[in-house]
XYZ file of C-alpha atoms in Angstrom:
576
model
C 0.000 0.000 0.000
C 3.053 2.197 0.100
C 2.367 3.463 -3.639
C -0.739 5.094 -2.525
C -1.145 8.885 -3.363
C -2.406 9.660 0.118
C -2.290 7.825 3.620
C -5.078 6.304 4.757
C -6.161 4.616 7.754
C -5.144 0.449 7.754
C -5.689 -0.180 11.538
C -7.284 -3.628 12.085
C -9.901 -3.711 14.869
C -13.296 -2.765 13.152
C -13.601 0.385 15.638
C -12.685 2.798 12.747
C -12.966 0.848 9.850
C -16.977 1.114 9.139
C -18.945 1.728 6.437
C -18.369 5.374 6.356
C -14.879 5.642 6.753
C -14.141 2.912 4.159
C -16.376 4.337 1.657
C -15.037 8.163 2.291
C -11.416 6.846 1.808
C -12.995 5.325 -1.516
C -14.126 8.854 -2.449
C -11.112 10.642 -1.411
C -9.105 8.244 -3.722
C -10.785 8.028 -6.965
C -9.467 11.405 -8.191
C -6.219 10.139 -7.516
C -6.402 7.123 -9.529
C -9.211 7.951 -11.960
C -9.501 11.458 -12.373
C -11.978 10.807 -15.376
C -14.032 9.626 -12.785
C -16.094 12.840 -12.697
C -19.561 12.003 -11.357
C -20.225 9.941 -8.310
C -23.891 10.606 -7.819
C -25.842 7.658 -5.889
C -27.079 6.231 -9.625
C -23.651 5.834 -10.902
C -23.075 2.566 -11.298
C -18.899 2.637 -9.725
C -20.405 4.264 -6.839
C -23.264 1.412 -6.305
C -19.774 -1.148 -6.652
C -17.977 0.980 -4.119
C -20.782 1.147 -1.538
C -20.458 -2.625 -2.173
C -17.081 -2.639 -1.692
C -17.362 -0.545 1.896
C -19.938 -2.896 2.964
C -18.075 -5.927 2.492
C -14.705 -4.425 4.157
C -17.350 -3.377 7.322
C -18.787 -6.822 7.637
C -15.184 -8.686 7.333
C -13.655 -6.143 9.928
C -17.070 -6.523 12.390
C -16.695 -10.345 12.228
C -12.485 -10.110 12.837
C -13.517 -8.132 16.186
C -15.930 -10.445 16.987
C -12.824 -13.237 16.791
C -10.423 -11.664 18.845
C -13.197 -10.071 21.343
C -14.793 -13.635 21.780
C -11.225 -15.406 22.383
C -10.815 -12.671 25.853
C -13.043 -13.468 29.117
C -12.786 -10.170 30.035
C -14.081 -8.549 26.181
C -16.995 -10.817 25.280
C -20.004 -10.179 25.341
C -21.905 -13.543 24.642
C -22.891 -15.712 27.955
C -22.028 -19.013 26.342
C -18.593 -18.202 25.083
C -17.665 -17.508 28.364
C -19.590 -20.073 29.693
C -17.348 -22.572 27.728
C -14.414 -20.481 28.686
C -15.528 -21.016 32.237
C -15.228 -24.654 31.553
C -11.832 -25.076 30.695
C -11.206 -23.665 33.966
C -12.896 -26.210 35.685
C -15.788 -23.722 36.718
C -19.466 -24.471 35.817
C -21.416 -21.275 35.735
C -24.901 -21.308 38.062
C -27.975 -21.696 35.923
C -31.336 -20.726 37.646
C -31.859 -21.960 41.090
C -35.213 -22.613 42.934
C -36.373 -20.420 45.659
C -37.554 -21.780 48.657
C -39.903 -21.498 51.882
C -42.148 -23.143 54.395
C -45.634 -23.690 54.473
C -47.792 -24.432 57.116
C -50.642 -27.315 56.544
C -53.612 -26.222 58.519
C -56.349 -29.309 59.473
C -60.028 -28.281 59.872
C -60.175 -30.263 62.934
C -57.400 -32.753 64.650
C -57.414 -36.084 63.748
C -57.525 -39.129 66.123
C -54.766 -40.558 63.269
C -51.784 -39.612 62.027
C -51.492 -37.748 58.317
C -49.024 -38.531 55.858
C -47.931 -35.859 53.159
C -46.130 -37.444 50.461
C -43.255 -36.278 48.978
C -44.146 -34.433 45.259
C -47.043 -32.560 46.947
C -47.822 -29.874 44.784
C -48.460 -26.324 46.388
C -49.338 -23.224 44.256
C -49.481 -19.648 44.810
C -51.771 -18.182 42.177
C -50.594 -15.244 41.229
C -50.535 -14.433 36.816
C -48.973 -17.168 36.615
C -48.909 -20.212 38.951
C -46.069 -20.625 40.454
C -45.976 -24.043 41.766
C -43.592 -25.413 45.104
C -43.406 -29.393 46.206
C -41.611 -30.773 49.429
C -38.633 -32.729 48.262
C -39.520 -34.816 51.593
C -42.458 -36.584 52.867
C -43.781 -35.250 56.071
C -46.427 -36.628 58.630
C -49.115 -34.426 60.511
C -48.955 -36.284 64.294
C -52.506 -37.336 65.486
C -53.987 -34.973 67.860
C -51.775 -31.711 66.275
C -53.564 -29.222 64.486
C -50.894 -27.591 62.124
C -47.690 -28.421 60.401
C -44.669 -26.746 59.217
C -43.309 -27.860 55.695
C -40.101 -26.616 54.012
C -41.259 -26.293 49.854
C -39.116 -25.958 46.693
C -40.254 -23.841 44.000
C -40.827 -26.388 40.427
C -42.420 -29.115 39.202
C -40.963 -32.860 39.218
C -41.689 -34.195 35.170
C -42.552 -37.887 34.739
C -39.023 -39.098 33.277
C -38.982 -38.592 29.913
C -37.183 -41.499 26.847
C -34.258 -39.269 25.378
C -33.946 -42.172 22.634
C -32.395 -45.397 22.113
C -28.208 -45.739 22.731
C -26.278 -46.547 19.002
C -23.309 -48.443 20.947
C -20.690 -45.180 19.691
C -18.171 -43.775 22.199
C -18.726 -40.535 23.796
C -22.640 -41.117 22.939
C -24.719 -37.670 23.640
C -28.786 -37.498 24.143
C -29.867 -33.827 24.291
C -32.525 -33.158 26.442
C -34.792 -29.979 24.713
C -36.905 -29.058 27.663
C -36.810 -25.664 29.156
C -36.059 -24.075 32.639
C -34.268 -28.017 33.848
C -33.590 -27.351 37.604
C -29.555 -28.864 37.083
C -26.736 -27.488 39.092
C -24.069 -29.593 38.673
C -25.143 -31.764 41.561
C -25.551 -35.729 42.244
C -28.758 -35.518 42.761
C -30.578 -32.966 39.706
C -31.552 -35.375 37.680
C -32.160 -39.316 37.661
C -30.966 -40.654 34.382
C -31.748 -44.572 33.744
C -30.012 -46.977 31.033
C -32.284 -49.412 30.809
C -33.883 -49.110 33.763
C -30.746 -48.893 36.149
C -29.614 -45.321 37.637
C -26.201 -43.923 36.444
C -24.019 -41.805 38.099
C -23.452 -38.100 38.053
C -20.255 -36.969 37.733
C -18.468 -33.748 36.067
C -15.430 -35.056 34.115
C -15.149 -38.635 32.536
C -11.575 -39.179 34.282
C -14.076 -39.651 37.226
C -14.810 -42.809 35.944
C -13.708 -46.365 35.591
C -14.120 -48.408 32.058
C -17.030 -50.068 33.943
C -18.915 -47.344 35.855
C -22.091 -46.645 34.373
C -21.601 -42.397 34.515
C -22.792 -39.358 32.774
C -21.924 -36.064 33.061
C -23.866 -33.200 31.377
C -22.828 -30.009 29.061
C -25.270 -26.622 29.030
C -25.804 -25.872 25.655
C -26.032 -22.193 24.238
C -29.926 -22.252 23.941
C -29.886 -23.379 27.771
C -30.693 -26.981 27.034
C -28.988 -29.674 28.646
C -26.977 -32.597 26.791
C -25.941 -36.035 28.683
C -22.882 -37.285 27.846
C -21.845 -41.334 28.363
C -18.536 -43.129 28.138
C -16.282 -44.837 25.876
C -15.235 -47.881 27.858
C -12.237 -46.205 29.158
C -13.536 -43.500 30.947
C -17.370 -44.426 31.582
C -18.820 -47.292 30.359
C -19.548 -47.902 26.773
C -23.513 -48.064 26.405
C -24.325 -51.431 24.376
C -26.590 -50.815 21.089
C -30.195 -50.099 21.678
C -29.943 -49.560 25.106
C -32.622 -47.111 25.852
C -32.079 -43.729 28.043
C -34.396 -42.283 30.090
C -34.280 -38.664 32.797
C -36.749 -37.374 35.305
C -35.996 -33.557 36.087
C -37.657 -30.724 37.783
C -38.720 -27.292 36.400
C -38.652 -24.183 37.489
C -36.271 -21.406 38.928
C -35.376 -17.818 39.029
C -36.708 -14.923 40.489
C -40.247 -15.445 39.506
C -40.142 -18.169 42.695
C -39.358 -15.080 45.147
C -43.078 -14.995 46.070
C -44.588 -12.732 49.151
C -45.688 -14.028 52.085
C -49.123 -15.568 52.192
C -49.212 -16.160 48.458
C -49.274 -20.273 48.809
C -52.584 -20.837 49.154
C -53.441 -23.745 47.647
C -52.879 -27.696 47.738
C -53.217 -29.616 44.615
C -54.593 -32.458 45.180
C -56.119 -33.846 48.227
C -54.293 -35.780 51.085
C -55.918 -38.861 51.950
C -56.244 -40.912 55.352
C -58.023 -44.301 55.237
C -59.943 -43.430 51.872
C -61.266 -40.160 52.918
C -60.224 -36.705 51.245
C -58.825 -34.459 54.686
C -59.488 -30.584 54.080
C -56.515 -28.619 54.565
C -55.661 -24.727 54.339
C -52.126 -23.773 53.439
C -50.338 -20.757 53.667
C -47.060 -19.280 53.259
C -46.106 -17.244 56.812
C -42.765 -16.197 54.893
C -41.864 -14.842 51.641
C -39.265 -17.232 49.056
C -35.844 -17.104 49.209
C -33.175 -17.932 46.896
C -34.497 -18.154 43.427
C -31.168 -17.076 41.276
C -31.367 -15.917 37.818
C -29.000 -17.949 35.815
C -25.182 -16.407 36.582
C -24.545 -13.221 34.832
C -21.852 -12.317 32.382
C -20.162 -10.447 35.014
C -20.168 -12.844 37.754
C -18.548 -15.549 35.827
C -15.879 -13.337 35.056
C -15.161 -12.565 38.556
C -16.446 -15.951 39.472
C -14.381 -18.407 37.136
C -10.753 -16.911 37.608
C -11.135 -16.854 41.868
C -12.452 -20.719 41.396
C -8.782 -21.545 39.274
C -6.968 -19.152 41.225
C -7.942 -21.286 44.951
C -9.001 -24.463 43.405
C -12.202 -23.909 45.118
C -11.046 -23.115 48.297
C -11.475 -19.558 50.204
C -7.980 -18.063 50.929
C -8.675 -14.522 50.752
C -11.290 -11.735 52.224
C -12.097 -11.972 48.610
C -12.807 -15.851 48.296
C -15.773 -15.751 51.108
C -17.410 -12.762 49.594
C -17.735 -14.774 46.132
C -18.375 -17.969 47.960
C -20.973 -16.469 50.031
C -22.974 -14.240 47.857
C -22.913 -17.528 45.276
C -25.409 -19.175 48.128
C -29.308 -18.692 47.399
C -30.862 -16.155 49.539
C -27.913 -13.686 49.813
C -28.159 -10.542 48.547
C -25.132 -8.882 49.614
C -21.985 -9.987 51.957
C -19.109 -8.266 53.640
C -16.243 -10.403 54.731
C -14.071 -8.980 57.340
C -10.796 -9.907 58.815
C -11.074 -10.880 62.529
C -7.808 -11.765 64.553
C -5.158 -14.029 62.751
C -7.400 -16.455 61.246
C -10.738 -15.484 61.601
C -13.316 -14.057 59.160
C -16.595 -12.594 59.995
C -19.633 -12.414 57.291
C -21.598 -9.835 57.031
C -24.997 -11.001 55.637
C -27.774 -8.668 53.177
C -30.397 -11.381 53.110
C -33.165 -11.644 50.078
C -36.179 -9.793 51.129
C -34.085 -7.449 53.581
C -35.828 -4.832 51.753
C -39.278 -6.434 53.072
C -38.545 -7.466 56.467
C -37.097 -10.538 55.905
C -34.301 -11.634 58.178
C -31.040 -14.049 58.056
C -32.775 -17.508 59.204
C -31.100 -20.345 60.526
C -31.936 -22.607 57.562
C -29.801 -19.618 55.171
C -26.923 -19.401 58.094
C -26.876 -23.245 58.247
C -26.632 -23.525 54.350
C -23.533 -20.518 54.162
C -21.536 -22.804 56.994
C -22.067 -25.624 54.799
C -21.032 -24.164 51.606
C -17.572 -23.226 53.662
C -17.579 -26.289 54.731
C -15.048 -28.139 52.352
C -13.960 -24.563 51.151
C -12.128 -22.887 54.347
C -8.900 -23.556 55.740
C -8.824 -25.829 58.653
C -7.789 -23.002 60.866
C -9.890 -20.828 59.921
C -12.880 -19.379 62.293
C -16.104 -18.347 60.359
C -19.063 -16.297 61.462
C -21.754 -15.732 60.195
C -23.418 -11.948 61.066
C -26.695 -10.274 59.880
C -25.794 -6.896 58.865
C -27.338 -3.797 60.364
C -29.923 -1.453 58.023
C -29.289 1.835 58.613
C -31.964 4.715 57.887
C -30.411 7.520 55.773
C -32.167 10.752 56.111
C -32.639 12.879 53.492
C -34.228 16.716 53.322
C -33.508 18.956 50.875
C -34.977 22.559 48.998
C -35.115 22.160 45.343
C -35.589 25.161 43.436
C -37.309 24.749 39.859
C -37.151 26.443 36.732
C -40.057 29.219 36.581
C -41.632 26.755 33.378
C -41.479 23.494 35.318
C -44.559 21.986 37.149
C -43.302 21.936 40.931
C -45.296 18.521 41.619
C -43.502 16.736 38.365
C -40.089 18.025 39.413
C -40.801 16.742 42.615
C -41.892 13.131 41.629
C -38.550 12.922 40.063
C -36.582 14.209 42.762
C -38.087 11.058 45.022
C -37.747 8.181 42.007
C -33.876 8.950 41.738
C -33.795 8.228 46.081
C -36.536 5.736 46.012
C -37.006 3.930 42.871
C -36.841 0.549 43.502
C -34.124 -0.121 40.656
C -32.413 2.893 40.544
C -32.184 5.162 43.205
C -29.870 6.306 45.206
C -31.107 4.364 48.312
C -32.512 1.468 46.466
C -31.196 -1.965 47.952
C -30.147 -3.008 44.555
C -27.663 0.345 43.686
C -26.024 -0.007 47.640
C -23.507 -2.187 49.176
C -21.957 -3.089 53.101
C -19.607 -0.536 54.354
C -20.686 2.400 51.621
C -19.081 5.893 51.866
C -22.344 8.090 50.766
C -21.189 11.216 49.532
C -22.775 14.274 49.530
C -21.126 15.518 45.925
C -22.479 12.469 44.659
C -26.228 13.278 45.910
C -25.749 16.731 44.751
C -24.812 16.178 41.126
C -27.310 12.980 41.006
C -30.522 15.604 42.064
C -28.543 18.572 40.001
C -29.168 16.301 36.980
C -32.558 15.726 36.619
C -34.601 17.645 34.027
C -35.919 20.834 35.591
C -33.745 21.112 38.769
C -31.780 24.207 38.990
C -29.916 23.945 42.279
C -30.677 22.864 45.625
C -29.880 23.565 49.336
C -29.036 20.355 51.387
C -31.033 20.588 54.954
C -29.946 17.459 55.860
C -27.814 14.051 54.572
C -27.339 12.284 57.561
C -27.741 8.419 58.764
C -30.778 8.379 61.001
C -29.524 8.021 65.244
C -30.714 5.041 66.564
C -30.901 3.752 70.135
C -29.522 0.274 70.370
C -29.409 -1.420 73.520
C -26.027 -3.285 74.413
C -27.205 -4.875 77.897
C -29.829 -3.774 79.842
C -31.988 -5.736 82.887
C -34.822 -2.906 83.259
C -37.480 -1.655 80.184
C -36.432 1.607 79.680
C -36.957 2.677 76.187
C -36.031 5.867 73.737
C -39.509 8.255 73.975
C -41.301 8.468 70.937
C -39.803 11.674 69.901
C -37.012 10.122 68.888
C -33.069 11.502 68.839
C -32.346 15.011 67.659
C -29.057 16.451 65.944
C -28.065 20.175 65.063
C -25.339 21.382 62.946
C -23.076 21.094 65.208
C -22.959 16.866 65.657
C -20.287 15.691 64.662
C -20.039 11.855 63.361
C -19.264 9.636 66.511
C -20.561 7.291 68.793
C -22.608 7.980 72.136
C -22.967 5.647 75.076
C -25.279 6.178 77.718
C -24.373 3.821 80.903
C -26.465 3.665 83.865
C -24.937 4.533 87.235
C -28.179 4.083 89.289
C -31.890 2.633 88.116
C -32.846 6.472 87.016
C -29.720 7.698 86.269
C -26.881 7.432 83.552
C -23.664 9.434 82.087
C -23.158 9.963 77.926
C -20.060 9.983 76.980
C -19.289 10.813 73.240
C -16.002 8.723 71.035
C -15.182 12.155 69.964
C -16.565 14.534 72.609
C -15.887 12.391 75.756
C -17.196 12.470 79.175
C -20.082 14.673 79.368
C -21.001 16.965 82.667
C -23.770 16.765 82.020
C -25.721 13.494 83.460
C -29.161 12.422 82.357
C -31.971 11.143 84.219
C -35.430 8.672 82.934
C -37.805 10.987 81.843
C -36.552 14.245 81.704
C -35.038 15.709 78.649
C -31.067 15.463 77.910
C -29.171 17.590 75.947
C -25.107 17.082 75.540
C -22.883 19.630 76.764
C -22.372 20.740 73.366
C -25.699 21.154 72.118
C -25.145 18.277 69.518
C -27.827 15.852 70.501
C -30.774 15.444 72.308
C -33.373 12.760 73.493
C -35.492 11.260 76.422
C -35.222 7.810 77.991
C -38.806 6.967 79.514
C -39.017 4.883 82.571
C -39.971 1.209 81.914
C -42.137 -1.457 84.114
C -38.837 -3.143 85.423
C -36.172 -0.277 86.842
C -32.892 -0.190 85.111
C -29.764 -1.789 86.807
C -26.374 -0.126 86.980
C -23.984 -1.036 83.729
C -27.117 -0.702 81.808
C -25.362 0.513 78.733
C -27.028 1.904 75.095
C -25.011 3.270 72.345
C -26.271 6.186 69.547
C -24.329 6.465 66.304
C -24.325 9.933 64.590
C -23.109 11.568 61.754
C -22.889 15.209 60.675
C -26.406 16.563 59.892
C -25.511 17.233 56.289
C -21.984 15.698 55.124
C -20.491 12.622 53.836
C -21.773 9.235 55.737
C -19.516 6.619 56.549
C -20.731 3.440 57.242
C -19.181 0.456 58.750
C -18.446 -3.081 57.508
C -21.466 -4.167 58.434
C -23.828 -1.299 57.883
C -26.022 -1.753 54.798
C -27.734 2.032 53.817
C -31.681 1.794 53.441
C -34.133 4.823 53.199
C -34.958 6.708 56.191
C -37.095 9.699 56.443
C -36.912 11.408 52.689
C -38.658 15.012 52.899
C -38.191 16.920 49.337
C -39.800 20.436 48.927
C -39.895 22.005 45.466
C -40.434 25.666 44.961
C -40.061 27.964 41.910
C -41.629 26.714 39.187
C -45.987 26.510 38.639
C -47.927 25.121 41.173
């Protein structure tokens, strides 16, 4: 290309070498090397060849960056590529996992016999669509007890289904083309028969000896499954004709996240002795768990910590991933504690809702560190703390903007459920909430102008560290002025009606407090009541109150999770 009468642009890469760059250099050219080429309107039949041309050079260079982007984890942008990518690493990415729950079987009246509930019972919450739960287990109602407890997994169990008749070839694959398969890599997902006996699960063929009757199973890039059998080396070799059968559940995802009290129906009957038994069911707790399939994102922070430990957790790092890969948790902190101990912080599904970190969810995070930790590690397992962030603020309008539509928007970008600023989904543990960030956030919205900031503070809280009598905060709550500064209070009790404060910042106050009188700090940064409860405090009695500056930068701690508090927006200058 060095004879060319002017430079142009060779660079590989696709990024600059569209349509419209190829076909200007095209134009730019022609005069160079056919200056008789006078006229290049759009029915000219050179120029029809060279949009041709420029078309052709933008497809070939769009499909060479599709080649090199697909052969980098970190530049693709297709799930299965790295899916398969994943693979060779020895990671499996998580397809869509069932959410769980319990429901409680309710009898009409007790029976003088006991009631069995077999395992497969179908339970459904009717919402648009039915979203249908069985126990895994079967279960008995004791005679003489009214009411029972049962733990439910969102899905369906399918009658196994014939995925065709064996040929006798090595390596032989049946797909199976049914959608949303509950499989997770587990022993236990599906229950695949060779003529009529049960092989076994297992993720690599050098898991196998020449006579184990194995299969292991491949996602393909619809999201189908595909069971793959032996050669006689590794797995056995499946004789001609012998015929290969699966029974599967179906279900998962988010859709199986349902409220509480939205099980409501058995389907079915449960039978003693002949007789149909009326039951009412209902859910007392909402779903948990209930994964979309892994995203593109996790794998690739997923798949290189799995080579990089061998699926063990050596770093702070390692239990975060490890953790937040367990059904029902939403977001995790892992903290350093002593020489060899690590402390989770836990964001549970449904935190949002009320929904708390159960035993069953602790239970399942131990076990899932179970083969993963170091021997010497320590492990705890910690609900994290939701702390109110208050928010008031003057937002002055444009004189054309409608006050009321300004501020509509103003409260989506705190409180949408999505998006905003305090939404569960856009927050993590241990956030630094900055008020710059708040500023330019509300500064951007269509018909803001500017805005004074009354107040960007976490909300104080009372929280009692030991206490034998029932004194509790007044309903008035805690106040702050502008001159708090962030820090944490203690009140201690030196008598049953009376107790010192002592600030981590502003120390020992003077001033002491007594139960049902009014206390302000020395400084004038706080101030709150403590009414008298039925049972009379004891000295040591000791609550703490954690402040920050009434309208500044909020730091929170390791295991402080930021949730909306009290969000008060006024909008003035524009119409009414």
């Amino acid at each position: 290309m060095s004879d060319l009468p002017i430079p142009l642009d060779l660079s590989a890469g696709g990024v600059n070498r569209d349509y419209t760059t190829i076909w200007a250099d095209f134009q730019r050219i022609i005069p160079h090397l056919c200056p008789e080429w006078t006229y290049q309107g759009e029915d000219d039949p050179g120029t029809a060849l060279g949009e041709l041309v420029a078309y052709l050079g933008d497809h070939l260079h769009h499909r060479g960056d599709i080649v090199l982007r697909d052969l980098r984890a970190a530049k693709t942008i297709y799930r299965w590529m790295l899916v398969e990518l994943a693979e060779w690493l020895g990671y499996f990415a998580r397809r869509p996992t069932p959410a769980q729950t319990t429901v409680t079987i309710t009898l009409d009246a007790v029976l003088a016999e006991a009631l069995s509930v077999p395992d497969r019972s179908v339970f459904c919450a009717d919402l648009a669509d039915t979203i249908y739960f069985e126990n895994l287990s079967a279960y008995v109602i004791p005679a003489g007890t009214l009411s029972l407890d049962v733990v439910v997994v969102e899905g369906r169990t399918i009658t196994p289904t014939t995925l065709g008749a064996a040929t006798g070839a090595p390596f032989e694959r049946f797909n199976l083309s049914a959608n949303n398969v509950l499989f997770n890599w587990q022993d236990d997902d599906l229950v695949v028969t060779v003529d009529g006996v049960e092989a076994q699960h297992v993720r690599w063929p050098r898991d196998a000896g020449p006579n184990d009757l194995v299969y292991w199973v491949r996602a393909k890039r619809d999201g189908t499954l595909q069971l793959r059998f032996g050669n006689g080396s590794y797995g056995r070799l499946l004789r001609r004709g012998a015929i290969v059968t699966c029974g599967f559940r179906q279900g998962g995802g988010v859709q199986g996240r349902v409220a509480r009290n939205t099980i409501n129906r058995l389907q079915g009957n449960l039978v003693l002795n002949g007789a149909f038994i009326t039951v009412t069911v209902t859910n007392a707790t909402r779903a948990i768990g209930g994964l979309a399939e892994e995203g593109i994102d996790e794998i690739r922070q997923a798949a290189p910590a799995f080579f990089r430990t061998q699926d063990r957790a050596v770093t702070i790092e390692d239990y975060e991933i490890y953790a937040k890969s367990v059904p029902g948790v939403f977001r995790v902190k892992a903290v350093q504690s002593g020489v060899a101990g690590v402390i989770l912080y836990i964001v549970p599904d449904g935190a949002e809702d009320g929904d708390v970190l159960t035993p069953t969810l602790k239970s399942a995070i131990y076990r899932a560190f179970d083969r993963r930790k170091m021997a010497t590690d320590s492990l705890a397992v910690i609900q994290a703390d939701l702390i109110p962030i208050d928010i008031e603020l003057n937002v002055f309008t444009y004189r054309t903007q409608r006050n009321a539509v300004v501020q509509q928007r103003v409260q989506a970008a705190f409180l949408d459920r999505d998006t905003g600023l305090l939404s569960f989904k856009m927050n993590e543990l241990g956030k630094h909430l900055r008020i710059s960030d708040m500023v330019n956030i509300v500064e951007d919205i269509q018909g803001v102008d500017y805005l004074d900031v009354i107040r960007f503070t976490r909300h104080p809280q009372l929280v009692w560290r030991s206490r034998l009598g029932t004194a509790v905060l007044s309903a008035a709550g805690i106040s702050i002025t502008k001159k708090c500064q962030e820090q944490v209070w203690t009140i201690y009790f030196i008598t049953d009606m009376k107790f010192t404060v002592t600030g981590s910042v502003s120390g020992l106050q003077v001033r002491q407090g007594t139960l049902n009188v009014p206390y302000t700090d020395d400084n004038g940064e706080l101030s709150f009541t403590i009414d008298e409860g039925m049972v009379e405090m004891g000295e040591g009695d000791r609550a703490t109150i954690s402040v920050s500056q009434l309208a500044f930068n909020v730091q929170l701690g390791a295991k402080e999770f930021p949730v909306a508090g009290s969000v008060v927006i006024r909008v003035n200058g524009g119409i009414d």
